[in-house]
Amino acid sequence: GQQVMQIPQYQHVQEGEDFTTYCNSSTTLSNIQWYKQRPGGHPVFLIQLVKSGEVKKQKRLTFQFGEAKKNSSLHITATQTTDVGTYFCAAVRDTGRRALTFGSGTRLQVQP
Amino acid sequence: NAGVMQNPRHLVRRRGQEARLRCSPMKGHSHVYWYRQLPEEGLKFMVYLQKENIIDESGMPKERFSAEFPKEGPSILRIQQVVRGDSAAYFCASSSIAGGFNEQFFGPGTRLTVL
């Protein structure tokens, strides 16, 4: 079945440093979504990318979808302690069925 | 506008007992998904339901697990004869029919502990 690989598994940064997490698939994805889960919380939708080469920004967060639609990245500029949490990418398993396959997540820890 | 609701938030069961997890989707949403999350791991898809129909149950174990989403009332994930390995957080998500936009809204989860 479709698998989505995510790296790194864990990242510890100093406040103010940048952070990037990567998501890769062996198959072409119809779209990709990003979620954030705070410790002890539930996943919260951040964004969806659909088009090849698409780039979207949300304040300090930049999301990219690769030209071949097989990879994606989330970049955070100048991290803050409020960015702490686990970031998951997720891809629709089958456009008609809408179930999501989640990456394993990248846990971000920000040292003040 | 109430979000996705799940109850109970925490559930403790002894081995061999049954666990029933409930999920009320957001108002107007007719698609419900159940995911399981083990500690320090990602979310694993279990089952996708629409009202009165199971659309995709490929992620759900064949034995002891069942799910339903009746015409009236919440979606139920039922685990019979629980074992310690069933201890996990179970998240429900819902989505609306919105032409290819598949944003899912997650509930707060049910943390199941099997003693």
PDB file of C-alpha atoms in Angstrom:
ATOM      1  CA  GLY A   1       0.000   0.000   0.000  1.00  0.00           C
ATOM      2  CA  GLN A   2       0.913   3.627  -0.236  1.00  0.00           C
ATOM      3  CA  GLN A   3       3.487   4.668   2.355  1.00  0.00           C
ATOM      4  CA  VAL A   4       4.569   8.124   3.341  1.00  0.00           C
ATOM      5  CA  MET A   5       8.025   8.474   4.894  1.00  0.00           C
ATOM      6  CA  GLN A   6       8.818  11.457   7.056  1.00  0.00           C
ATOM      7  CA  ILE A   7      12.200  12.698   8.337  1.00  0.00           C
ATOM      8  CA  PRO A   8      13.676  13.546  10.711  1.00  0.00           C
ATOM      9  CA  GLN A   9      11.895  11.681  13.469  1.00  0.00           C
ATOM     10  CA  TYR A  10      12.946  14.211  16.054  1.00  0.00           C
ATOM     11  CA  GLN A  11      14.535  17.664  16.065  1.00  0.00           C
ATOM     12  CA  HIS A  12      15.688  19.832  18.922  1.00  0.00           C
ATOM     13  CA  VAL A  13      16.434  23.479  18.082  1.00  0.00           C
ATOM     14  CA  GLN A  14      17.212  26.675  19.918  1.00  0.00           C
ATOM     15  CA  GLU A  15      14.510  29.301  19.812  1.00  0.00           C
ATOM     16  CA  GLY A  16      15.082  31.470  16.757  1.00  0.00           C
ATOM     17  CA  GLU A  17      16.621  28.696  14.646  1.00  0.00           C
ATOM     18  CA  ASP A  18      14.904  27.362  11.556  1.00  0.00           C
ATOM     19  CA  PHE A  19      13.313  23.923  11.245  1.00  0.00           C
ATOM     20  CA  THR A  20      12.407  21.727   8.290  1.00  0.00           C
ATOM     21  CA  THR A  21      10.616  18.401   8.043  1.00  0.00           C
ATOM     22  CA  TYR A  22      10.402  16.330   4.863  1.00  0.00           C
ATOM     23  CA  CYS A  23       7.841  13.926   3.562  1.00  0.00           C
ATOM     24  CA  ASN A  24       8.483  11.427   0.748  1.00  0.00           C
ATOM     25  CA  SER A  25       6.369   8.940  -1.144  1.00  0.00           C
ATOM     26  CA  SER A  26       7.275   6.273  -3.672  1.00  0.00           C
ATOM     27  CA  THR A  27       4.077   6.987  -5.574  1.00  0.00           C
ATOM     28  CA  THR A  28       2.587  10.159  -6.974  1.00  0.00           C
ATOM     29  CA  LEU A  29       0.252  11.827  -4.522  1.00  0.00           C
ATOM     30  CA  SER A  30      -3.011  13.484  -5.459  1.00  0.00           C
ATOM     31  CA  ASN A  31      -2.571  15.964  -2.646  1.00  0.00           C
ATOM     32  CA  ILE A  32      -0.819  16.301   0.688  1.00  0.00           C
ATOM     33  CA  GLN A  33      -1.907  17.716   3.990  1.00  0.00           C
ATOM     34  CA  TRP A  34       0.025  18.859   7.037  1.00  0.00           C
ATOM     35  CA  TYR A  35      -1.152  18.569  10.617  1.00  0.00           C
ATOM     36  CA  LYS A  36       0.277  19.677  13.950  1.00  0.00           C
ATOM     37  CA  GLN A  37      -0.258  17.825  17.186  1.00  0.00           C
ATOM     38  CA  ARG A  38       0.700  19.446  20.469  1.00  0.00           C
ATOM     39  CA  PRO A  39       1.823  17.154  23.299  1.00  0.00           C
ATOM     40  CA  GLY A  40      -1.254  15.474  24.740  1.00  0.00           C
ATOM     41  CA  GLY A  41      -3.457  17.032  22.079  1.00  0.00           C
ATOM     42  CA  HIS A  42      -5.082  16.042  18.832  1.00  0.00           C
ATOM     43  CA  PRO A  43      -3.993  16.673  15.228  1.00  0.00           C
ATOM     44  CA  VAL A  44      -4.969  20.056  13.869  1.00  0.00           C
ATOM     45  CA  PHE A  45      -5.095  20.713  10.150  1.00  0.00           C
ATOM     46  CA  LEU A  46      -2.552  23.250   8.912  1.00  0.00           C
ATOM     47  CA  ILE A  47      -2.758  23.209   5.124  1.00  0.00           C
ATOM     48  CA  GLN A  48      -3.381  21.212   1.984  1.00  0.00           C
ATOM     49  CA  LEU A  49      -1.265  21.255  -1.185  1.00  0.00           C
ATOM     50  CA  VAL A  50      -2.653  20.029  -4.469  1.00  0.00           C
ATOM     51  CA  LYS A  51      -0.682  21.408  -7.400  1.00  0.00           C
ATOM     52  CA  SER A  52       2.731  20.315  -8.609  1.00  0.00           C
ATOM     53  CA  GLY A  53       5.403  22.704  -7.330  1.00  0.00           C
ATOM     54  CA  GLU A  54       2.920  24.523  -5.107  1.00  0.00           C
ATOM     55  CA  VAL A  55       4.271  26.751  -2.331  1.00  0.00           C
ATOM     56  CA  LYS A  56       2.091  28.167   0.422  1.00  0.00           C
ATOM     57  CA  LYS A  57       2.999  30.354   3.361  1.00  0.00           C
ATOM     58  CA  GLN A  58       1.386  30.881   6.730  1.00  0.00           C
ATOM     59  CA  LYS A  59       3.315  33.535   8.650  1.00  0.00           C
ATOM     60  CA  ARG A  60       6.591  31.780   9.558  1.00  0.00           C
ATOM     61  CA  LEU A  61       5.570  28.450   7.989  1.00  0.00           C
ATOM     62  CA  THR A  62       6.330  27.601   4.361  1.00  0.00           C
ATOM     63  CA  PHE A  63       4.892  24.490   2.729  1.00  0.00           C
ATOM     64  CA  GLN A  64       6.106  23.035  -0.556  1.00  0.00           C
ATOM     65  CA  PHE A  65       4.852  20.283  -2.835  1.00  0.00           C
ATOM     66  CA  GLY A  66       7.433  18.768  -5.156  1.00  0.00           C
ATOM     67  CA  GLU A  67       7.257  19.052  -8.919  1.00  0.00           C
ATOM     68  CA  ALA A  68       6.715  15.306  -9.250  1.00  0.00           C
ATOM     69  CA  LYS A  69       4.150  15.350  -6.402  1.00  0.00           C
ATOM     70  CA  LYS A  70       6.114  12.717  -4.538  1.00  0.00           C
ATOM     71  CA  ASN A  71       7.565  14.859  -1.787  1.00  0.00           C
ATOM     72  CA  SER A  72       6.709  17.786   0.404  1.00  0.00           C
ATOM     73  CA  SER A  73       8.349  19.921   3.050  1.00  0.00           C
ATOM     74  CA  LEU A  74       7.389  22.181   5.911  1.00  0.00           C
ATOM     75  CA  HIS A  75       9.835  24.896   6.892  1.00  0.00           C
ATOM     76  CA  ILE A  76       9.506  27.059   9.994  1.00  0.00           C
ATOM     77  CA  THR A  77      11.545  30.252  10.138  1.00  0.00           C
ATOM     78  CA  ALA A  78      12.782  31.541  13.500  1.00  0.00           C
ATOM     79  CA  THR A  79      11.107  28.931  15.681  1.00  0.00           C
ATOM     80  CA  GLN A  80       9.274  29.896  18.851  1.00  0.00           C
ATOM     81  CA  THR A  81       8.372  27.806  21.879  1.00  0.00           C
ATOM     82  CA  THR A  82       4.781  27.784  20.659  1.00  0.00           C
ATOM     83  CA  ASP A  83       5.946  25.730  17.667  1.00  0.00           C
ATOM     84  CA  VAL A  84       6.615  22.734  19.913  1.00  0.00           C
ATOM     85  CA  GLY A  85       4.727  19.635  18.844  1.00  0.00           C
ATOM     86  CA  THR A  86       4.714  16.863  16.278  1.00  0.00           C
ATOM     87  CA  TYR A  87       4.212  17.716  12.632  1.00  0.00           C
ATOM     88  CA  PHE A  88       2.618  15.105  10.406  1.00  0.00           C
ATOM     89  CA  CYS A  89       2.226  14.985   6.682  1.00  0.00           C
ATOM     90  CA  ALA A  90      -0.701  13.000   5.358  1.00  0.00           C
ATOM     91  CA  ALA A  91      -1.747  11.890   1.920  1.00  0.00           C
ATOM     92  CA  VAL A  92      -5.113  10.809   0.678  1.00  0.00           C
ATOM     93  CA  ARG A  93      -4.980   7.052   0.191  1.00  0.00           C
ATOM     94  CA  ASP A  94      -7.426   7.108  -2.646  1.00  0.00           C
ATOM     95  CA  THR A  95      -9.148  10.199  -3.973  1.00  0.00           C
ATOM     96  CA  GLY A  96     -12.492   8.478  -3.947  1.00  0.00           C
ATOM     97  CA  ARG A  97     -12.172   7.079  -0.454  1.00  0.00           C
ATOM     98  CA  ARG A  98     -10.627  10.071   1.344  1.00  0.00           C
ATOM     99  CA  ALA A  99      -8.892   8.092   4.063  1.00  0.00           C
ATOM    100  CA  LEU A 100      -5.527   9.552   5.018  1.00  0.00           C
ATOM    101  CA  THR A 101      -2.158   7.834   5.299  1.00  0.00           C
ATOM    102  CA  PHE A 102      -0.074   9.664   7.861  1.00  0.00           C
ATOM    103  CA  GLY A 103       3.674   9.980   7.952  1.00  0.00           C
ATOM    104  CA  SER A 104       5.399   8.961  11.159  1.00  0.00           C
ATOM    105  CA  GLY A 105       5.756  12.577  12.203  1.00  0.00           C
ATOM    106  CA  THR A 106       8.597  14.872  13.228  1.00  0.00           C
ATOM    107  CA  ARG A 107       8.673  15.868  16.866  1.00  0.00           C
ATOM    108  CA  LEU A 108       9.972  19.396  17.335  1.00  0.00           C
ATOM    109  CA  GLN A 109      11.383  20.579  20.618  1.00  0.00           C
ATOM    110  CA  VAL A 110      12.320  24.256  20.964  1.00  0.00           C
ATOM    111  CA  GLN A 111      14.771  25.300  23.641  1.00  0.00           C
ATOM    112  CA  PRO A 112      14.051  28.833  24.948  1.00  0.00           C
TER     113      PRO A 112
ATOM    114  CA  ASN B   1     -20.160  25.519  15.997  1.00  0.00           C
ATOM    115  CA  ALA B   2     -19.243  22.495  18.077  1.00  0.00           C
ATOM    116  CA  GLY B   3     -16.268  20.535  16.849  1.00  0.00           C
ATOM    117  CA  VAL B   4     -15.850  16.791  16.746  1.00  0.00           C
ATOM    118  CA  MET B   5     -16.765  15.286  20.084  1.00  0.00           C
ATOM    119  CA  GLN B   6     -15.468  12.073  21.518  1.00  0.00           C
ATOM    120  CA  ASN B   7     -16.297  10.311  24.741  1.00  0.00           C
ATOM    121  CA  PRO B   8     -15.120   9.137  27.017  1.00  0.00           C
ATOM    122  CA  ARG B   9     -11.841  11.033  27.014  1.00  0.00           C
ATOM    123  CA  HIS B  10     -10.192   8.375  29.139  1.00  0.00           C
ATOM    124  CA  LEU B  11     -11.250   4.751  29.435  1.00  0.00           C
ATOM    125  CA  VAL B  12      -9.742   2.050  31.600  1.00  0.00           C
ATOM    126  CA  ARG B  13     -10.601  -1.577  30.973  1.00  0.00           C
ATOM    127  CA  ARG B  14      -9.346  -4.896  32.248  1.00  0.00           C
ATOM    128  CA  ARG B  15      -8.225  -7.552  29.834  1.00  0.00           C
ATOM    129  CA  GLY B  16     -11.194  -9.366  28.347  1.00  0.00           C
ATOM    130  CA  GLN B  17     -13.668  -6.525  28.804  1.00  0.00           C
ATOM    131  CA  GLU B  18     -15.316  -4.540  26.034  1.00  0.00           C
ATOM    132  CA  ALA B  19     -14.490  -0.953  25.122  1.00  0.00           C
ATOM    133  CA  ARG B  20     -16.971   1.351  23.384  1.00  0.00           C
ATOM    134  CA  LEU B  21     -15.709   4.624  21.995  1.00  0.00           C
ATOM    135  CA  ARG B  22     -18.116   7.255  20.718  1.00  0.00           C
ATOM    136  CA  CYS B  23     -17.656   9.995  18.178  1.00  0.00           C
ATOM    137  CA  SER B  24     -20.041  12.758  17.168  1.00  0.00           C
ATOM    138  CA  PRO B  25     -18.875  14.449  13.964  1.00  0.00           C
ATOM    139  CA  MET B  26     -19.069  18.144  13.303  1.00  0.00           C
ATOM    140  CA  LYS B  27     -22.500  19.373  12.346  1.00  0.00           C
ATOM    141  CA  GLY B  28     -23.121  18.785   8.677  1.00  0.00           C
ATOM    142  CA  HIS B  29     -20.324  16.232   8.307  1.00  0.00           C
ATOM    143  CA  SER B  30     -21.306  12.823   7.055  1.00  0.00           C
ATOM    144  CA  HIS B  31     -17.866  11.217   6.799  1.00  0.00           C
ATOM    145  CA  VAL B  32     -16.201   9.739   9.879  1.00  0.00           C
ATOM    146  CA  TYR B  33     -12.720   8.241  10.211  1.00  0.00           C
ATOM    147  CA  TRP B  34     -11.133   6.375  13.087  1.00  0.00           C
ATOM    148  CA  TYR B  35      -7.377   6.369  13.739  1.00  0.00           C
ATOM    149  CA  ARG B  36      -5.242   4.708  16.378  1.00  0.00           C
ATOM    150  CA  GLN B  37      -2.114   6.276  17.802  1.00  0.00           C
ATOM    151  CA  LEU B  38       0.346   4.351  19.919  1.00  0.00           C
ATOM    152  CA  PRO B  39       2.604   6.375  22.257  1.00  0.00           C
ATOM    153  CA  GLU B  40       5.314   8.277  20.358  1.00  0.00           C
ATOM    154  CA  GLU B  41       3.991   7.030  17.019  1.00  0.00           C
ATOM    155  CA  GLY B  42       1.965   8.329  14.109  1.00  0.00           C
ATOM    156  CA  LEU B  43      -1.700   7.837  13.394  1.00  0.00           C
ATOM    157  CA  LYS B  44      -2.805   4.607  11.786  1.00  0.00           C
ATOM    158  CA  PHE B  45      -5.970   4.614   9.743  1.00  0.00           C
ATOM    159  CA  MET B  46      -8.529   2.082  10.920  1.00  0.00           C
ATOM    160  CA  VAL B  47     -11.890   2.652   9.272  1.00  0.00           C
ATOM    161  CA  TYR B  48     -13.863   5.159   7.221  1.00  0.00           C
ATOM    162  CA  LEU B  49     -17.644   5.344   7.477  1.00  0.00           C
ATOM    163  CA  GLN B  50     -20.511   7.300   6.081  1.00  0.00           C
ATOM    164  CA  LYS B  51     -23.978   7.197   7.538  1.00  0.00           C
ATOM    165  CA  GLU B  52     -24.981   3.533   7.841  1.00  0.00           C
ATOM    166  CA  ASN B  53     -22.136   2.415   5.571  1.00  0.00           C
ATOM    167  CA  ILE B  54     -18.579   1.222   6.052  1.00  0.00           C
ATOM    168  CA  ILE B  55     -16.597   2.581   3.125  1.00  0.00           C
ATOM    169  CA  ASP B  56     -13.093   1.378   3.955  1.00  0.00           C
ATOM    170  CA  GLU B  57     -12.156  -0.876   6.872  1.00  0.00           C
ATOM    171  CA  SER B  58      -8.810  -1.991   5.532  1.00  0.00           C
ATOM    172  CA  GLY B  59      -6.941  -0.669   8.571  1.00  0.00           C
ATOM    173  CA  MET B  60      -9.065  -2.356  11.178  1.00  0.00           C
ATOM    174  CA  PRO B  61      -8.123  -5.737  12.680  1.00  0.00           C
ATOM    175  CA  LYS B  62     -10.472  -8.457  11.470  1.00  0.00           C
ATOM    176  CA  GLU B  63     -11.156  -9.803  14.929  1.00  0.00           C
ATOM    177  CA  ARG B  64     -12.513  -8.064  18.014  1.00  0.00           C
ATOM    178  CA  PHE B  65     -12.883  -4.657  16.333  1.00  0.00           C
ATOM    179  CA  SER B  66     -16.029  -3.281  14.767  1.00  0.00           C
ATOM    180  CA  ALA B  67     -17.361   0.134  13.850  1.00  0.00           C
ATOM    181  CA  GLU B  68     -20.687   1.626  12.983  1.00  0.00           C
ATOM    182  CA  PHE B  69     -22.185   4.972  12.124  1.00  0.00           C
ATOM    183  CA  PRO B  70     -25.956   4.668  12.462  1.00  0.00           C
ATOM    184  CA  LYS B  71     -28.514   6.931  10.868  1.00  0.00           C
ATOM    185  CA  GLU B  72     -29.130   8.532  14.249  1.00  0.00           C
ATOM    186  CA  GLY B  73     -26.509   9.018  16.917  1.00  0.00           C
ATOM    187  CA  PRO B  74     -22.743   8.929  17.118  1.00  0.00           C
ATOM    188  CA  SER B  75     -20.275   6.636  15.446  1.00  0.00           C
ATOM    189  CA  ILE B  76     -19.149   3.786  17.686  1.00  0.00           C
ATOM    190  CA  LEU B  77     -15.830   1.970  17.668  1.00  0.00           C
ATOM    191  CA  ARG B  78     -16.181  -1.251  19.597  1.00  0.00           C
ATOM    192  CA  ILE B  79     -13.328  -3.393  20.836  1.00  0.00           C
ATOM    193  CA  GLN B  80     -14.262  -6.742  22.291  1.00  0.00           C
ATOM    194  CA  GLN B  81     -12.124  -8.768  24.695  1.00  0.00           C
ATOM    195  CA  VAL B  82      -9.506  -6.052  24.978  1.00  0.00           C
ATOM    196  CA  VAL B  83      -5.843  -6.929  25.369  1.00  0.00           C
ATOM    197  CA  ARG B  84      -2.938  -4.831  26.645  1.00  0.00           C
ATOM    198  CA  GLY B  85      -1.829  -4.123  23.087  1.00  0.00           C
ATOM    199  CA  ASP B  86      -5.078  -2.235  22.487  1.00  0.00           C
ATOM    200  CA  SER B  87      -3.901   0.512  24.841  1.00  0.00           C
ATOM    201  CA  ALA B  88      -3.625   3.607  22.676  1.00  0.00           C
ATOM    202  CA  ALA B  89      -5.234   6.907  21.822  1.00  0.00           C
ATOM    203  CA  TYR B  90      -8.140   6.532  19.418  1.00  0.00           C
ATOM    204  CA  PHE B  91      -8.959   9.587  17.365  1.00  0.00           C
ATOM    205  CA  CYS B  92     -12.046  10.221  15.358  1.00  0.00           C
ATOM    206  CA  ALA B  93     -12.116  12.729  12.512  1.00  0.00           C
ATOM    207  CA  SER B  94     -14.881  14.015  10.297  1.00  0.00           C
ATOM    208  CA  SER B  95     -15.134  15.754   6.978  1.00  0.00           C
ATOM    209  CA  SER B  96     -17.805  17.233   4.784  1.00  0.00           C
ATOM    210  CA  ILE B  97     -18.501  16.570   1.152  1.00  0.00           C
ATOM    211  CA  ALA B  98     -16.617  19.450  -0.380  1.00  0.00           C
ATOM    212  CA  GLY B  99     -15.502  18.508  -3.857  1.00  0.00           C
ATOM    213  CA  GLY B 100     -12.034  17.026  -3.371  1.00  0.00           C
ATOM    214  CA  PHE B 101     -11.076  19.150  -0.364  1.00  0.00           C
ATOM    215  CA  ASN B 102     -10.457  16.549   2.267  1.00  0.00           C
ATOM    216  CA  GLU B 103      -9.587  18.516   5.379  1.00  0.00           C
ATOM    217  CA  GLN B 104     -10.353  16.365   8.372  1.00  0.00           C
ATOM    218  CA  PHE B 105     -11.318  17.746  11.744  1.00  0.00           C
ATOM    219  CA  PHE B 106     -10.124  15.668  14.662  1.00  0.00           C
ATOM    220  CA  GLY B 107     -11.759  15.098  18.000  1.00  0.00           C
ATOM    221  CA  PRO B 108      -9.826  15.218  21.283  1.00  0.00           C
ATOM    222  CA  GLY B 109      -9.385  11.444  21.290  1.00  0.00           C
ATOM    223  CA  THR B 110     -10.124   8.639  23.730  1.00  0.00           C
ATOM    224  CA  ARG B 111      -7.147   7.344  25.687  1.00  0.00           C
ATOM    225  CA  LEU B 112      -7.733   3.651  26.294  1.00  0.00           C
ATOM    226  CA  THR B 113      -5.727   1.900  28.980  1.00  0.00           C
ATOM    227  CA  VAL B 114      -6.016  -1.864  29.324  1.00  0.00           C
ATOM    228  CA  LEU B 115      -4.889  -3.245  32.669  1.00  0.00           C
TER     229      LEU B 115
END
